[in-house]
Each structure stands twice: as structure tokens, then as C-alpha cells.
Amino acid sequence: MINAKHIDYRILSHPEIGRIEIFPDANAAAERTAEKIIDIVSNNSRAAISFATGNTMIPVYKATTRKAGTEQIDFSDIQAFHLDEYFPCNPNEPYSFVQFLRRLVFDPLNIHERFEINGLADNPEKEAERYENLLQQRKIALAILGIGPNGHIGFNESGTPFNSRTHYAALSVETVKRDRDRGQDSPDHAITQGIYDILAAERIVLTAYGEEKGKYLKEALYGEISSNCPASALRKAGSKVTVIIDENAASRLQ
Ligand code: GLP
């Protein structure tokens, strides 16, 4: 067991990516992911960071804001990017990722430079192009990721080419079902950073908890590297990728 600032975890090495860190429970994994975010900002107060959304990220961002307070880390000058957003989507909708990040990250951390995807743009393809241009002007220091049905990352669904840039995407049947099962009346399209954009980040941290996510990860980390499983692209990004999971997710990797 290794002790990362008082959190015990074990490491599973992987032939292609940096490493897999396994924590006893979701909270401990979330704390560790928060540490990774804090470390980046402590070293560079102007760092560009790309933030994912989703249930997985709620404890991560709560831990980040708490640690930023106790460790007095100033986030106000970072450059904050979105990974994805439903389309069309008004930020007032409860499922809006823009609303999620404002509420859990951008407002509490008083971040000024927020590069938001406009879910109300007239033309989603043009909006994707605008966002891609913003990304191209910066080096993303850290991309935070979760994982979804069929191993999707962002809203890059199965079949998305690994060289994809920010684009307007149709959601898969499985993703739409997941949203409906969660009681969410969200659109079946989105704007998402592409796989190329994600892999271009200097560091990538993917966080997941629970057995279902473990199943997606097994396919991503040990199955074929193929656009059928978008997260398998991370194996092309090598040592800059860290996967942070709980024991429940780890139990499905074997
Ligand atoms: C969503 C988002 C992803 C997110 C994933 C996991 O569809 N597009 O960026 O990582 O699904 O979400 P959750 O943590 O809620 O399961």
C-alpha cells in the first residue's frame, strides 16, 4: 500500500498507460483525483484544464474546492475548458454540463476565464469549430475524464475516429437509455471535444467507480484498441495517462 497524502492505495501497472491507482472506495479515489487537479494549479496558476462532468465528478469537485480552501490554492487565474455539452441545451436545464461546472467548479473556485460550449448556438457545427479553435490556441495541462456506456469519453461514442476534433455528435442508443433511466429528458445530440483533443493534453486522469464502470474499463484497457471502444484510444497516449478507480471497478478488470 502506498500513502498519497494519507490515502492508501495500490498500483496496477499497465503495459501502455502510466498506471492504474486503486483506492478502497469512491471517496478516496475522488480525493486522489482532486489532488491531481490541485497539484497542477499549485505549479501553474494559469494552467488550462479541461473538466468532465457526470456523477463521478461530483465528489471529485467537492474535494477540489475543499482542498483549494484548506491548502489556499488560488484557481481564479486558470483557464477552464469543457469536455462536452448536450445540444441544444439551455444552461438553465438541470442536465446542462455548463450549469454543472459553473455550480460545482467555476463559481466556487472563482474562475474568471471560462471557455464554455454554447448549447444555444444557432449552428452546432460552427460552435464546435469555434471551440476547437479555442483549444488549439492553448496546451491543456490536464484533462479530467470519466467513462460512459460503450467506453465513451466525452461524448465520443463508439465509431468516433481517434483523430476527431471538437464536433457535433449523435449520442448512442445506450447513452440515451442511460439518460432516460436516470430520469433525464436531455437531447440525443451533443458537442464534444474530439479524441484527438483529449489525447493532446499534457496529462490525462480518468476516474471511475463501481462494477459497471469496471466493465467498460476492462474493454478499454485490455480489449482491442479500436474506435468501437473510444476509451481504448488512451492507450496511445502512454505514460501521461493515470486511471484512478475504486476496488469495485478494479474487481471487474481481471
Ligand atoms: C457522460 C459524459 C461523460 C462522462 C460520462 C460518465 O455522458 N458525456 O463526459 O464522463 O458520461 O458520467 P457519469 O459519471 O454520470 O456516469
mmCIF file of C-alpha atoms and ligand atoms in Angstrom:
data_model
loop_
_atom_site.group_PDB
_atom_site.id
_atom_site.type_symbol
_atom_site.label_atom_id
_atom_site.label_comp_id
_atom_site.label_asym_id
_atom_site.label_seq_id
_atom_site.Cartn_x
_atom_site.Cartn_y
_atom_site.Cartn_z
ATOM 1 C CA MET A 1 0.000 0.000 0.000
ATOM 2 C CA ILE A 2 1.266 3.440 -0.904
ATOM 3 C CA ASN A 3 0.302 6.504 1.032
ATOM 4 C CA ALA A 4 -0.627 9.527 -1.114
ATOM 5 C CA LYS A 5 -1.035 12.366 1.344
ATOM 6 C CA HIS A 6 -2.630 9.918 3.814
ATOM 7 C CA ILE A 7 -4.765 7.965 1.314
ATOM 8 C CA ASP A 8 -3.836 4.288 0.983
ATOM 9 C CA TYR A 9 -3.955 2.801 -2.482
ATOM 10 C CA ARG A 10 -2.407 0.103 -4.620
ATOM 11 C CA ILE A 11 -0.980 0.355 -8.099
ATOM 12 C CA LEU A 12 -1.712 -1.900 -11.011
ATOM 13 C CA SER A 13 0.844 -1.431 -13.744
ATOM 14 C CA HIS A 14 -0.261 -1.480 -17.342
ATOM 15 C CA PRO A 15 1.952 -2.013 -20.395
ATOM 16 C CA GLU A 16 0.683 1.025 -22.299
ATOM 17 C CA ILE A 17 -0.567 3.719 -19.937
ATOM 18 C CA GLY A 18 1.077 5.390 -16.926
ATOM 19 C CA ARG A 19 -0.626 3.455 -14.171
ATOM 20 C CA ILE A 20 -3.868 2.400 -12.564
ATOM 21 C CA GLU A 21 -4.340 3.547 -8.963
ATOM 22 C CA ILE A 22 -6.856 1.567 -6.946
ATOM 23 C CA PHE A 23 -8.477 3.054 -3.850
ATOM 24 C CA PRO A 24 -10.637 1.356 -1.223
ATOM 25 C CA ASP A 25 -13.728 3.379 -2.112
ATOM 26 C CA ALA A 26 -15.111 6.068 -4.389
ATOM 27 C CA ASN A 27 -14.466 8.872 -1.921
ATOM 28 C CA ALA A 28 -10.797 8.022 -1.603
ATOM 29 C CA ALA A 29 -10.481 7.823 -5.404
ATOM 30 C CA ALA A 30 -12.206 11.207 -5.710
ATOM 31 C CA GLU A 31 -9.825 12.721 -3.150
ATOM 32 C CA ARG A 32 -6.879 11.474 -5.174
ATOM 33 C CA THR A 33 -8.248 12.925 -8.411
ATOM 34 C CA ALA A 34 -8.755 16.223 -6.617
ATOM 35 C CA GLU A 35 -5.099 16.079 -5.508
ATOM 36 C CA LYS A 36 -4.065 15.748 -9.152
ATOM 37 C CA ILE A 37 -6.033 18.878 -10.055
ATOM 38 C CA ILE A 38 -4.618 20.797 -7.080
ATOM 39 C CA ASP A 39 -1.045 19.775 -7.998
ATOM 40 C CA ILE A 40 -1.411 21.198 -11.499
ATOM 41 C CA VAL A 41 -2.730 24.537 -10.261
ATOM 42 C CA SER A 42 -0.095 24.778 -7.470
ATOM 43 C CA ASN A 43 2.573 24.512 -10.157
ATOM 44 C CA ASN A 44 0.944 26.851 -12.655
ATOM 45 C CA SER A 45 -1.773 29.267 -11.646
ATOM 46 C CA ARG A 46 -2.544 29.929 -15.366
ATOM 47 C CA ALA A 47 -2.884 26.248 -16.309
ATOM 48 C CA ALA A 48 -5.535 25.287 -18.858
ATOM 49 C CA ILE A 49 -7.669 22.432 -17.527
ATOM 50 C CA SER A 50 -10.408 20.501 -19.276
ATOM 51 C CA PHE A 51 -13.194 19.381 -16.947
ATOM 52 C CA ALA A 52 -15.546 16.435 -17.395
ATOM 53 C CA THR A 53 -18.991 16.305 -15.825
ATOM 54 C CA GLY A 54 -21.210 13.493 -14.574
ATOM 55 C CA ASN A 55 -21.984 11.855 -11.226
ATOM 56 C CA THR A 56 -18.437 10.543 -10.953
ATOM 57 C CA MET A 57 -17.134 14.094 -10.838
ATOM 58 C CA ILE A 58 -19.368 15.383 -8.047
ATOM 59 C CA PRO A 59 -17.169 14.096 -5.163
ATOM 60 C CA VAL A 60 -14.040 14.991 -7.160
ATOM 61 C CA TYR A 61 -15.035 18.628 -7.489
ATOM 62 C CA LYS A 62 -16.317 18.866 -3.925
ATOM 63 C CA ALA A 63 -12.941 17.588 -2.729
ATOM 64 C CA THR A 64 -11.155 20.011 -5.076
ATOM 65 C CA THR A 65 -12.967 23.088 -3.755
ATOM 66 C CA ARG A 66 -12.459 21.934 -0.167
ATOM 67 C CA LYS A 67 -8.737 21.335 -0.671
ATOM 68 C CA ALA A 68 -8.308 24.597 -2.583
ATOM 69 C CA GLY A 69 -9.702 26.323 0.520
ATOM 70 C CA THR A 70 -7.680 24.474 3.144
ATOM 71 C CA GLU A 71 -4.446 24.479 1.126
ATOM 72 C CA GLN A 72 -5.025 28.051 -0.092
ATOM 73 C CA ILE A 73 -4.619 27.269 -3.776
ATOM 74 C CA ASP A 74 -5.856 30.075 -5.989
ATOM 75 C CA PHE A 75 -7.811 28.836 -9.025
ATOM 76 C CA SER A 76 -9.016 32.236 -10.162
ATOM 77 C CA ASP A 77 -6.454 32.572 -12.997
ATOM 78 C CA ILE A 78 -6.736 29.112 -14.532
ATOM 79 C CA GLN A 79 -8.249 28.653 -17.979
ATOM 80 C CA ALA A 80 -11.215 26.309 -17.663
ATOM 81 C CA PHE A 81 -12.461 24.241 -20.586
ATOM 82 C CA HIS A 82 -15.456 21.985 -21.014
ATOM 83 C CA LEU A 83 -15.189 18.459 -22.286
ATOM 84 C CA ASP A 84 -18.714 18.382 -23.700
ATOM 85 C CA GLU A 85 -22.284 19.723 -23.571
ATOM 86 C CA TYR A 86 -25.673 18.483 -24.715
ATOM 87 C CA PHE A 87 -27.100 20.205 -27.795
ATOM 88 C CA PRO A 88 -29.393 22.045 -27.921
ATOM 89 C CA CYS A 89 -29.111 22.910 -24.274
ATOM 90 C CA ASN A 90 -30.036 25.926 -22.214
ATOM 91 C CA PRO A 91 -27.647 26.301 -19.250
ATOM 92 C CA ASN A 92 -30.719 26.558 -17.000
ATOM 93 C CA GLU A 93 -31.649 22.948 -17.721
ATOM 94 C CA PRO A 94 -30.788 20.679 -14.787
ATOM 95 C CA TYR A 95 -28.810 18.336 -17.069
ATOM 96 C CA SER A 96 -26.707 21.123 -18.599
ATOM 97 C CA PHE A 97 -22.988 20.443 -18.220
ATOM 98 C CA VAL A 98 -22.338 24.189 -18.364
ATOM 99 C CA GLN A 99 -24.596 24.652 -15.352
ATOM 100 C CA PHE A 100 -22.915 21.691 -13.607
ATOM 101 C CA LEU A 101 -19.446 23.137 -13.959
ATOM 102 C CA ARG A 102 -20.486 26.674 -13.049
ATOM 103 C CA ARG A 103 -22.141 25.395 -9.896
ATOM 104 C CA LEU A 104 -19.537 22.850 -8.768
ATOM 105 C CA VAL A 105 -16.281 24.283 -10.094
ATOM 106 C CA PHE A 106 -16.230 27.673 -11.795
ATOM 107 C CA ASP A 107 -18.266 29.684 -9.260
ATOM 108 C CA PRO A 108 -16.932 28.173 -6.011
ATOM 109 C CA LEU A 109 -13.354 28.468 -7.247
ATOM 110 C CA ASN A 110 -13.941 31.959 -8.640
ATOM 111 C CA ILE A 111 -12.529 31.076 -12.061
ATOM 112 C CA HIS A 112 -12.603 34.057 -14.429
ATOM 113 C CA GLU A 113 -11.601 32.504 -17.745
ATOM 114 C CA ARG A 114 -14.355 30.038 -18.591
ATOM 115 C CA PHE A 115 -14.402 28.643 -22.089
ATOM 116 C CA GLU A 116 -17.934 27.339 -22.279
ATOM 117 C CA ILE A 117 -19.585 25.422 -25.096
ATOM 118 C CA ASN A 118 -22.670 27.325 -26.173
ATOM 119 C CA GLY A 119 -25.524 24.814 -26.204
ATOM 120 C CA LEU A 120 -27.788 27.503 -27.679
ATOM 121 C CA ALA A 121 -25.657 28.405 -30.695
ATOM 122 C CA ASP A 122 -27.556 28.680 -33.994
ATOM 123 C CA ASN A 123 -25.312 26.202 -35.699
ATOM 124 C CA PRO A 124 -23.753 23.348 -33.674
ATOM 125 C CA GLU A 125 -21.103 22.577 -36.296
ATOM 126 C CA LYS A 126 -19.922 26.204 -36.284
ATOM 127 C CA GLU A 127 -19.951 26.213 -32.471
ATOM 128 C CA ALA A 128 -17.816 23.059 -32.461
ATOM 129 C CA GLU A 129 -15.382 24.771 -34.830
ATOM 130 C CA ARG A 130 -15.233 27.872 -32.618
ATOM 131 C CA TYR A 131 -14.478 25.703 -29.589
ATOM 132 C CA GLU A 132 -11.842 23.703 -31.422
ATOM 133 C CA ASN A 133 -10.067 26.963 -32.340
ATOM 134 C CA LEU A 134 -10.003 27.989 -28.682
ATOM 135 C CA LEU A 135 -8.492 24.636 -27.729
ATOM 136 C CA GLN A 136 -5.867 24.867 -30.464
ATOM 137 C CA GLN A 137 -4.586 28.145 -29.036
ATOM 138 C CA ARG A 138 -3.603 26.514 -25.722
ATOM 139 C CA LYS A 139 -1.886 23.477 -24.317
ATOM 140 C CA ILE A 140 -4.263 21.700 -21.972
ATOM 141 C CA ALA A 141 -2.205 20.822 -18.873
ATOM 142 C CA LEU A 142 -4.725 18.338 -17.520
ATOM 143 C CA ALA A 143 -7.796 16.641 -18.971
ATOM 144 C CA ILE A 144 -10.126 15.108 -16.396
ATOM 145 C CA LEU A 145 -12.241 12.284 -17.777
ATOM 146 C CA GLY A 146 -14.975 9.911 -16.733
ATOM 147 C CA ILE A 147 -16.157 6.952 -18.762
ATOM 148 C CA GLY A 148 -19.627 6.182 -20.085
ATOM 149 C CA PRO A 149 -21.554 3.426 -21.890
ATOM 150 C CA ASN A 150 -19.527 1.512 -24.507
ATOM 151 C CA GLY A 151 -16.386 3.151 -23.159
ATOM 152 C CA HIS A 152 -17.307 6.604 -24.382
ATOM 153 C CA ILE A 153 -15.121 9.538 -23.320
ATOM 154 C CA GLY A 154 -16.688 12.980 -23.500
ATOM 155 C CA PHE A 155 -19.472 12.284 -25.958
ATOM 156 C CA ASN A 156 -17.183 10.406 -28.310
ATOM 157 C CA GLU A 157 -19.325 7.368 -28.887
ATOM 158 C CA SER A 158 -18.348 4.025 -30.458
ATOM 159 C CA GLY A 159 -17.101 4.524 -34.004
ATOM 160 C CA THR A 160 -15.652 8.005 -33.408
ATOM 161 C CA PRO A 161 -12.256 8.187 -35.141
ATOM 162 C CA PHE A 162 -9.245 8.708 -32.886
ATOM 163 C CA ASN A 163 -8.227 11.794 -34.874
ATOM 164 C CA SER A 164 -11.559 13.555 -34.260
ATOM 165 C CA ARG A 165 -11.600 17.213 -33.199
ATOM 166 C CA THR A 166 -14.413 19.032 -31.403
ATOM 167 C CA HIS A 167 -17.619 18.069 -33.185
ATOM 168 C CA TYR A 168 -21.374 17.813 -33.104
ATOM 169 C CA ALA A 169 -22.265 14.221 -32.244
ATOM 170 C CA ALA A 170 -25.287 11.950 -32.104
ATOM 171 C CA LEU A 171 -25.482 10.034 -28.827
ATOM 172 C CA SER A 172 -25.630 6.255 -28.892
ATOM 173 C CA VAL A 173 -28.789 4.316 -28.068
ATOM 174 C CA GLU A 174 -27.065 3.128 -24.861
ATOM 175 C CA THR A 175 -26.197 6.659 -23.737
ATOM 176 C CA VAL A 176 -29.731 7.915 -24.420
ATOM 177 C CA LYS A 177 -31.101 4.932 -22.479
ATOM 178 C CA ARG A 178 -28.786 5.688 -19.566
ATOM 179 C CA ASP A 179 -30.022 9.289 -19.509
ATOM 180 C CA ARG A 180 -33.687 8.207 -19.631
ATOM 181 C CA ASP A 181 -33.064 5.632 -16.871
ATOM 182 C CA ARG A 182 -31.701 8.498 -14.799
ATOM 183 C CA GLY A 183 -34.971 10.355 -15.376
ATOM 184 C CA GLN A 184 -33.224 12.888 -17.580
ATOM 185 C CA ASP A 185 -35.032 14.432 -20.514
ATOM 186 C CA SER A 186 -31.821 15.528 -22.252
ATOM 187 C CA PRO A 187 -31.188 15.832 -26.017
ATOM 188 C CA ASP A 188 -29.799 12.967 -28.064
ATOM 189 C CA HIS A 189 -27.030 15.144 -29.524
ATOM 190 C CA ALA A 190 -24.075 16.956 -28.051
ATOM 191 C CA ILE A 191 -20.961 18.967 -28.820
ATOM 192 C CA THR A 192 -17.838 17.240 -27.588
ATOM 193 C CA GLN A 193 -14.105 17.672 -27.680
ATOM 194 C CA GLY A 194 -12.759 15.017 -30.023
ATOM 195 C CA ILE A 195 -10.474 12.135 -29.133
ATOM 196 C CA TYR A 196 -7.535 13.964 -30.742
ATOM 197 C CA ASP A 197 -8.141 16.936 -28.408
ATOM 198 C CA ILE A 198 -8.291 14.716 -25.340
ATOM 199 C CA LEU A 199 -5.093 12.866 -26.240
ATOM 200 C CA ALA A 200 -3.297 16.178 -26.853
ATOM 201 C CA ALA A 201 -3.460 17.127 -23.151
ATOM 202 C CA GLU A 202 -0.177 17.022 -21.228
ATOM 203 C CA ARG A 203 -1.766 14.823 -18.560
ATOM 204 C CA ILE A 204 -4.939 12.793 -18.565
ATOM 205 C CA VAL A 205 -6.716 11.455 -15.494
ATOM 206 C CA LEU A 206 -9.660 9.111 -15.930
ATOM 207 C CA THR A 207 -11.730 8.388 -12.823
ATOM 208 C CA ALA A 208 -14.355 5.687 -12.389
ATOM 209 C CA TYR A 209 -16.083 3.830 -9.582
ATOM 210 C CA GLY A 210 -18.297 0.796 -9.386
ATOM 211 C CA GLU A 211 -18.501 -2.519 -11.203
ATOM 212 C CA GLU A 212 -20.302 -1.269 -14.286
ATOM 213 C CA LYS A 213 -17.554 1.261 -14.996
ATOM 214 C CA GLY A 214 -15.064 -1.525 -14.310
ATOM 215 C CA LYS A 215 -16.601 -3.458 -17.213
ATOM 216 C CA TYR A 216 -16.141 -0.519 -19.591
ATOM 217 C CA LEU A 217 -12.575 -0.107 -18.360
ATOM 218 C CA LYS A 218 -11.720 -3.745 -18.863
ATOM 219 C CA GLU A 219 -12.648 -3.410 -22.521
ATOM 220 C CA ALA A 220 -10.815 -0.070 -22.812
ATOM 221 C CA LEU A 221 -7.612 -1.173 -21.077
ATOM 222 C CA TYR A 222 -7.345 -4.845 -22.058
ATOM 223 C CA GLY A 223 -9.553 -5.280 -25.135
ATOM 224 C CA GLU A 224 -8.692 -4.361 -28.689
ATOM 225 C CA ILE A 225 -7.553 -0.776 -29.335
ATOM 226 C CA SER A 226 -10.364 0.248 -31.618
ATOM 227 C CA SER A 227 -12.807 3.072 -32.252
ATOM 228 C CA ASN A 228 -15.537 0.656 -31.080
ATOM 229 C CA CYS A 229 -14.303 1.481 -27.581
ATOM 230 C CA PRO A 230 -13.314 5.179 -27.607
ATOM 231 C CA ALA A 231 -11.503 4.993 -24.226
ATOM 232 C CA SER A 232 -9.106 2.406 -25.692
ATOM 233 C CA ALA A 233 -7.522 5.402 -27.510
ATOM 234 C CA LEU A 234 -5.973 6.386 -24.176
ATOM 235 C CA ARG A 235 -3.518 3.527 -24.609
ATOM 236 C CA LYS A 236 -1.996 5.527 -27.457
ATOM 237 C CA ALA A 237 -1.263 8.412 -25.076
ATOM 238 C CA GLY A 238 1.112 6.323 -22.922
ATOM 239 C CA SER A 239 2.574 7.373 -19.596
ATOM 240 C CA LYS A 240 0.701 10.648 -19.335
ATOM 241 C CA VAL A 241 -2.488 8.719 -18.586
ATOM 242 C CA THR A 242 -3.458 7.825 -14.992
ATOM 243 C CA VAL A 243 -6.576 5.817 -14.234
ATOM 244 C CA ILE A 244 -7.957 6.303 -10.717
ATOM 245 C CA ILE A 245 -10.598 3.813 -9.610
ATOM 246 C CA ASP A 246 -12.130 2.140 -6.576
ATOM 247 C CA GLU A 247 -11.881 -1.544 -5.628
ATOM 248 C CA ASN A 248 -15.353 -2.225 -7.047
ATOM 249 C CA ALA A 249 -14.297 -1.086 -10.505
ATOM 250 C CA ALA A 250 -10.979 -2.923 -10.117
ATOM 251 C CA SER A 251 -12.808 -6.180 -9.360
ATOM 252 C CA ARG A 252 -14.012 -6.217 -12.990
ATOM 253 C CA LEU A 253 -10.609 -5.689 -14.579
ATOM 254 C CA GLN A 254 -9.387 -9.253 -14.075
HETATM 255 C C1 GLP B 1 -21.427 11.444 -19.787
HETATM 256 C C2 GLP B 1 -20.403 12.456 -20.257
HETATM 257 C C3 GLP B 1 -19.034 11.989 -19.975
HETATM 258 C C4 GLP B 1 -18.991 11.394 -18.580
HETATM 259 C C5 GLP B 1 -19.745 10.109 -18.570
HETATM 260 C C6 GLP B 1 -19.890 9.484 -17.188
HETATM 261 O O1 GLP B 1 -22.203 11.007 -20.831
HETATM 262 N N1 GLP B 1 -20.508 12.798 -21.635
HETATM 263 O O2 GLP B 1 -18.140 13.063 -20.125
HETATM 264 O O3 GLP B 1 -17.655 11.113 -18.244
HETATM 265 O O4 GLP B 1 -20.975 10.228 -19.210
HETATM 266 O O5 GLP B 1 -20.913 10.056 -16.452
HETATM 267 P P1 GLP B 1 -21.313 9.562 -15.014
HETATM 268 O O6 GLP B 1 -20.159 9.833 -14.135
HETATM 269 O O7 GLP B 1 -22.528 10.381 -14.643
HETATM 270 O O8 GLP B 1 -21.628 8.117 -15.098
#
